[in-house]
Amino acid sequence: MQLKTIKFLQSEADWRRCPPPALPEFAFIGRSNVGKSSLINMLANHKSLAKISSKPGKTRTINHFLVNNAWYLVDLPGYGYAVVSKTMRAKWESMIRDYLNFRTNLQIVFVLIDSRLEPQQKDIDFINTLGELGLPFALIFTKADKLSATATHQNIMQFRQKLLETWEELPAHFITSAVTAKGREELLNYIEQIINQSNTEINRNQNEEN
Ligand SMILES: Nc1nc2c(ncn2[C@@H]2O[C@H](COP(=O)(O)OP(=O)(O)O)[C@@H](O)[C@H]2O)c(=O)[nH]1
Ligand SMILES: [Mg+2]
């Protein structure tokens, strides 16, 4: 898929105020500093579309972007950010959980994982929450330019191994770098595939109704 246009629409703290769920939607989430803003800018071919903030945990809203006038890209606030009060954290958690639970057009959640690190419990916990909610997800291993391909691969294998402790099947995964744009095409093509499938399903349902 070519990314022709991307437009920032709105930031909301409540899923009810998000744009009408009329287009397929793809959400990106991960621990703060995982490289989420950089990845979104890399996908968009834009230097500062999603603000690359030096203050972790600054984005506390659900941020909608419209891509190719055809789908929504959603930048969700990072989880596992330590330096906030319990009340603040509980607030974000319920905001994200409600969004994940009630957003009917959500196709898949992309969970970003820092490819430099060993499996982190916070990532595993979040993935298990997605499992409880029954939401499809895929993994994006970020910052792949930082380590050698072998070391990156080892961390990914470890992560997948860890997931196999609780999951029977492993999700799709992508290896990306905001610096080299590695993984950009694969990720956009994957999104395109899902959009095409969801369109087919809508057509099928409409034909059955007629
Ligand atoms: N080398 C390298 N650094 C990255 C990459 N992605 C993000 N970073 C750096 O990691 C830090 C956090 O990135 P940011 O996109 O703000 O993370 P966010 O908090 O998840 O939105 C910044 O200093 C980025 O420059 C990458 O692919 N490669
Ligand atoms: Mg960010």
Short mmCIF file of C-alpha atoms and ligand atoms in Angstrom, two decimals:
data_model
loop_
_atom_site.label_atom_id
_atom_site.label_comp_id
_atom_site.label_asym_id
_atom_site.label_seq_id
_atom_site.Cartn_x
_atom_site.Cartn_y
_atom_site.Cartn_z
CA MET A 1 0.00 0.00 0.00
CA GLN A 2 1.18 3.48 -0.83
CA LEU A 3 0.65 5.98 1.93
CA LYS A 4 -0.66 8.96 -0.02
CA THR A 5 -2.13 11.21 2.63
CA ILE A 6 -2.19 11.29 6.39
CA LYS A 7 -4.06 13.88 8.32
CA PHE A 8 -4.25 14.42 12.07
CA LEU A 9 -7.93 14.53 13.08
CA GLN A 10 -8.35 14.80 16.84
CA SER A 11 -7.15 13.89 20.32
CA GLU A 12 -9.73 12.59 22.76
CA ALA A 13 -9.67 11.29 26.30
CA ASP A 14 -12.94 9.40 25.79
CA TRP A 15 -13.59 6.80 23.09
CA ARG A 16 -17.16 8.12 22.72
CA ARG A 17 -15.85 11.37 21.28
CA CYS A 18 -13.62 9.70 18.69
CA PRO A 19 -14.51 9.98 14.97
CA PRO A 20 -17.52 7.90 13.85
CA PRO A 21 -16.42 4.26 13.54
CA ALA A 22 -17.12 4.19 9.82
CA LEU A 23 -13.62 3.23 8.63
CA PRO A 24 -11.32 0.37 9.57
CA GLU A 25 -9.04 1.35 12.43
CA PHE A 26 -5.53 0.29 13.47
CA ALA A 27 -4.17 1.17 16.89
CA PHE A 28 -0.55 1.47 17.99
CA ILE A 29 0.45 1.09 21.61
CA GLY A 30 3.52 0.32 23.69
CA ARG A 31 5.49 1.38 26.73
CA SER A 32 6.53 5.01 26.62
CA ASN A 33 9.83 5.51 24.82
CA VAL A 34 9.38 2.33 22.78
CA GLY A 35 9.51 4.43 19.59
CA LYS A 36 5.81 4.78 18.83
CA SER A 37 5.87 8.39 17.66
CA SER A 38 8.99 7.71 15.60
CA LEU A 39 7.33 4.71 13.97
CA ILE A 40 4.20 6.68 13.09
CA ASN A 41 6.34 9.44 11.58
CA MET A 42 8.33 6.85 9.67
CA LEU A 43 5.16 5.27 8.28
CA ALA A 44 3.85 8.70 7.36
CA ASN A 45 7.17 9.82 5.86
CA HIS A 46 6.81 12.88 8.00
CA LYS A 47 9.35 14.23 10.47
CA SER A 48 7.05 15.45 13.19
CA LEU A 49 3.54 14.25 12.57
CA ALA A 50 3.30 12.43 15.86
CA LYS A 51 5.30 14.64 18.16
CA ILE A 52 8.46 12.90 19.26
CA SER A 53 8.37 14.01 22.79
CA SER A 54 11.31 13.94 25.13
CA LYS A 55 8.97 13.73 28.11
CA PRO A 56 7.79 10.15 28.39
CA GLY A 57 4.11 9.63 28.96
CA LYS A 58 3.10 13.01 27.64
CA THR A 59 0.51 11.75 25.18
CA ARG A 60 -2.47 10.87 27.33
CA THR A 61 -5.13 10.94 24.70
CA ILE A 62 -6.45 8.75 21.92
CA ASN A 63 -5.08 10.36 18.76
CA HIS A 64 -6.77 9.76 15.42
CA PHE A 65 -5.12 10.15 12.04
CA LEU A 66 -6.92 9.64 8.73
CA VAL A 67 -4.84 7.76 6.16
CA ASN A 68 -5.59 7.82 2.39
CA ASN A 69 -9.13 8.89 3.33
CA ALA A 70 -9.66 5.17 3.90
CA TRP A 71 -8.56 4.11 7.37
CA TYR A 72 -7.74 5.43 10.80
CA LEU A 73 -4.37 5.15 12.43
CA VAL A 74 -4.64 5.57 16.20
CA ASP A 75 -1.83 6.59 18.49
CA LEU A 76 -2.69 5.35 21.98
CA PRO A 77 -0.98 6.60 25.14
CA GLY A 78 1.93 4.51 26.36
CA TYR A 79 1.48 2.13 29.27
CA GLY A 80 3.81 1.23 32.08
CA TYR A 81 5.03 4.74 32.69
CA ALA A 82 6.30 4.72 36.26
CA VAL A 83 6.42 8.37 37.30
CA VAL A 84 2.69 9.03 37.65
CA SER A 85 0.30 8.73 40.54
CA LYS A 86 -1.86 5.65 40.98
CA THR A 87 -4.98 7.68 40.21
CA MET A 88 -3.50 8.95 36.95
CA ARG A 89 -2.48 5.47 35.93
CA ALA A 90 -5.91 4.03 36.78
CA LYS A 91 -7.45 6.77 34.65
CA TRP A 92 -5.33 5.93 31.58
CA GLU A 93 -5.89 2.25 32.06
CA SER A 94 -9.65 2.62 32.06
CA MET A 95 -9.46 5.01 29.09
CA ILE A 96 -7.45 2.51 27.04
CA ARG A 97 -9.48 -0.48 28.20
CA ASP A 98 -12.77 1.20 27.28
CA TYR A 99 -11.42 2.23 23.92
CA LEU A 100 -10.23 -1.32 23.22
CA ASN A 101 -13.46 -2.79 24.47
CA PHE A 102 -15.97 -0.57 22.71
CA ARG A 103 -14.33 0.65 19.51
CA THR A 104 -16.24 -1.46 17.00
CA ASN A 105 -14.17 -0.62 13.90
CA LEU A 106 -10.86 -1.60 15.53
CA GLN A 107 -9.24 -4.22 13.30
CA ILE A 108 -6.06 -4.98 15.13
CA VAL A 109 -3.83 -3.61 17.87
CA PHE A 110 -0.14 -3.25 17.09
CA VAL A 111 1.87 -3.73 20.26
CA LEU A 112 5.30 -2.14 20.03
CA ILE A 113 8.18 -3.91 21.73
CA ASP A 114 11.71 -2.54 22.10
CA SER A 115 13.84 -5.06 20.20
CA ARG A 116 16.89 -4.23 22.35
CA LEU A 117 15.39 -5.61 25.53
CA GLU A 118 14.70 -8.97 27.05
CA PRO A 119 11.00 -9.77 27.48
CA GLN A 120 9.42 -7.17 29.77
CA GLN A 121 6.62 -8.20 32.11
CA LYS A 122 4.63 -5.03 31.38
CA ASP A 123 4.46 -5.92 27.70
CA ILE A 124 3.42 -9.48 28.46
CA ASP A 125 0.75 -8.22 30.89
CA PHE A 126 -0.67 -5.86 28.30
CA ILE A 127 -0.74 -8.58 25.66
CA ASN A 128 -2.59 -10.83 28.08
CA THR A 129 -5.14 -8.06 28.63
CA LEU A 130 -5.73 -8.02 24.87
CA GLY A 131 -6.27 -11.75 25.10
CA GLU A 132 -8.86 -11.30 27.83
CA LEU A 133 -10.66 -8.77 25.64
CA GLY A 134 -10.44 -11.14 22.67
CA LEU A 135 -8.76 -8.55 20.45
CA PRO A 136 -6.50 -9.46 17.55
CA PHE A 137 -3.00 -8.04 17.82
CA ALA A 138 0.38 -8.11 16.12
CA LEU A 139 3.82 -7.28 17.46
CA ILE A 140 6.19 -4.62 16.17
CA PHE A 141 9.78 -4.89 17.34
CA THR A 142 11.18 -1.36 17.16
CA LYS A 143 14.66 0.20 16.93
CA ALA A 144 16.08 -2.73 14.95
CA ASP A 145 18.99 -0.55 13.80
CA LYS A 146 20.36 -0.45 17.34
CA LEU A 147 21.59 -4.04 17.68
CA SER A 148 23.03 -6.54 15.24
CA ALA A 149 20.48 -8.57 13.30
CA THR A 150 21.50 -11.63 15.32
CA ALA A 151 21.02 -9.95 18.69
CA THR A 152 17.67 -8.49 17.59
CA HIS A 153 16.56 -11.90 16.39
CA GLN A 154 17.57 -13.47 19.70
CA ASN A 155 15.47 -11.00 21.67
CA ILE A 156 12.51 -11.61 19.40
CA MET A 157 12.85 -15.37 19.82
CA GLN A 158 12.98 -14.93 23.59
CA PHE A 159 9.87 -12.81 23.52
CA ARG A 160 7.99 -15.32 21.39
CA GLN A 161 9.15 -18.11 23.68
CA LYS A 162 7.82 -16.20 26.67
CA LEU A 163 4.46 -15.73 24.97
CA LEU A 164 4.22 -19.46 24.33
CA GLU A 165 3.96 -19.91 28.10
CA THR A 166 0.42 -18.49 27.91
CA TRP A 167 -0.52 -18.49 24.20
CA GLU A 168 -1.05 -21.44 21.91
CA GLU A 169 -0.55 -19.47 18.72
CA LEU A 170 1.82 -16.62 18.14
CA PRO A 171 0.73 -13.43 16.42
CA ALA A 172 2.29 -11.89 13.31
CA HIS A 173 5.36 -9.79 14.02
CA PHE A 174 7.27 -7.05 12.28
CA ILE A 175 10.79 -5.75 12.73
CA THR A 176 11.12 -2.01 12.23
CA SER A 177 13.49 0.90 12.42
CA ALA A 178 12.47 4.52 12.31
CA VAL A 179 16.02 5.34 11.24
CA THR A 180 16.29 3.03 8.21
CA ALA A 181 12.53 2.66 7.53
CA LYS A 182 12.95 -1.10 7.80
CA GLY A 183 9.58 -2.86 8.00
CA ARG A 184 7.61 0.04 6.56
CA GLU A 185 6.36 -1.74 3.43
CA GLU A 186 5.62 -5.00 5.21
CA LEU A 187 3.56 -3.21 7.81
CA LEU A 188 1.60 -1.12 5.29
CA ASN A 189 0.94 -4.20 3.16
CA TYR A 190 -0.31 -6.09 6.18
CA ILE A 191 -2.71 -3.26 7.00
CA GLU A 192 -3.88 -3.22 3.39
CA GLN A 193 -4.59 -6.95 3.50
CA ILE A 194 -6.73 -6.57 6.61
CA ILE A 195 -8.62 -3.65 5.07
CA ASN A 196 -9.35 -5.72 1.96
CA GLN A 197 -10.59 -8.60 4.10
CA SER A 198 -12.84 -6.33 6.13
CA ASN A 199 -14.28 -4.84 2.91
CA THR A 200 -14.98 -8.32 1.57
CA GLU A 201 -16.78 -9.13 4.78
CA ILE A 202 -18.89 -5.98 4.62
CA ASN A 203 -19.83 -6.82 1.00
CA ARG A 204 -20.69 -10.38 1.92
CA ASN A 205 -22.91 -9.26 4.79
CA GLN A 206 -24.64 -6.76 2.51
CA ASN A 207 -25.23 -9.42 -0.15
CA GLU A 208 -26.72 -11.73 2.44
CA GLU A 209 -29.07 -8.97 3.56
CA ASN A 210 -30.22 -8.30 -0.03
N1 LIG B 1 18.03 4.31 16.73
C1 LIG B 1 16.71 4.42 16.82
N2 LIG B 1 16.16 5.22 17.75
C2 LIG B 1 14.80 5.30 17.82
C3 LIG B 1 13.95 4.56 16.96
N3 LIG B 1 12.68 4.83 17.28
C4 LIG B 1 12.72 5.72 18.29
N4 LIG B 1 13.99 6.01 18.63
C5 LIG B 1 14.43 6.93 19.71
O1 LIG B 1 13.83 6.50 20.94
C6 LIG B 1 13.37 7.60 21.72
C7 LIG B 1 11.86 7.47 21.98
O2 LIG B 1 11.18 7.56 20.75
P1 LIG B 1 9.65 8.07 20.64
O3 LIG B 1 9.26 7.85 19.23
O4 LIG B 1 9.49 9.42 21.22
O5 LIG B 1 8.95 7.01 21.62
P2 LIG B 1 7.44 6.97 22.18
O6 LIG B 1 7.51 7.48 23.58
O7 LIG B 1 7.08 5.54 22.16
O8 LIG B 1 6.58 7.79 21.27
C8 LIG B 1 13.75 8.84 20.89
O9 LIG B 1 14.97 9.31 21.38
C9 LIG B 1 13.86 8.33 19.48
O10 LIG B 1 14.76 9.09 18.69
C10 LIG B 1 14.59 3.70 15.97
O11 LIG B 1 13.95 3.00 15.19
N5 LIG B 1 15.95 3.67 15.96
MG MG B 2 5.37 9.42 21.73
#
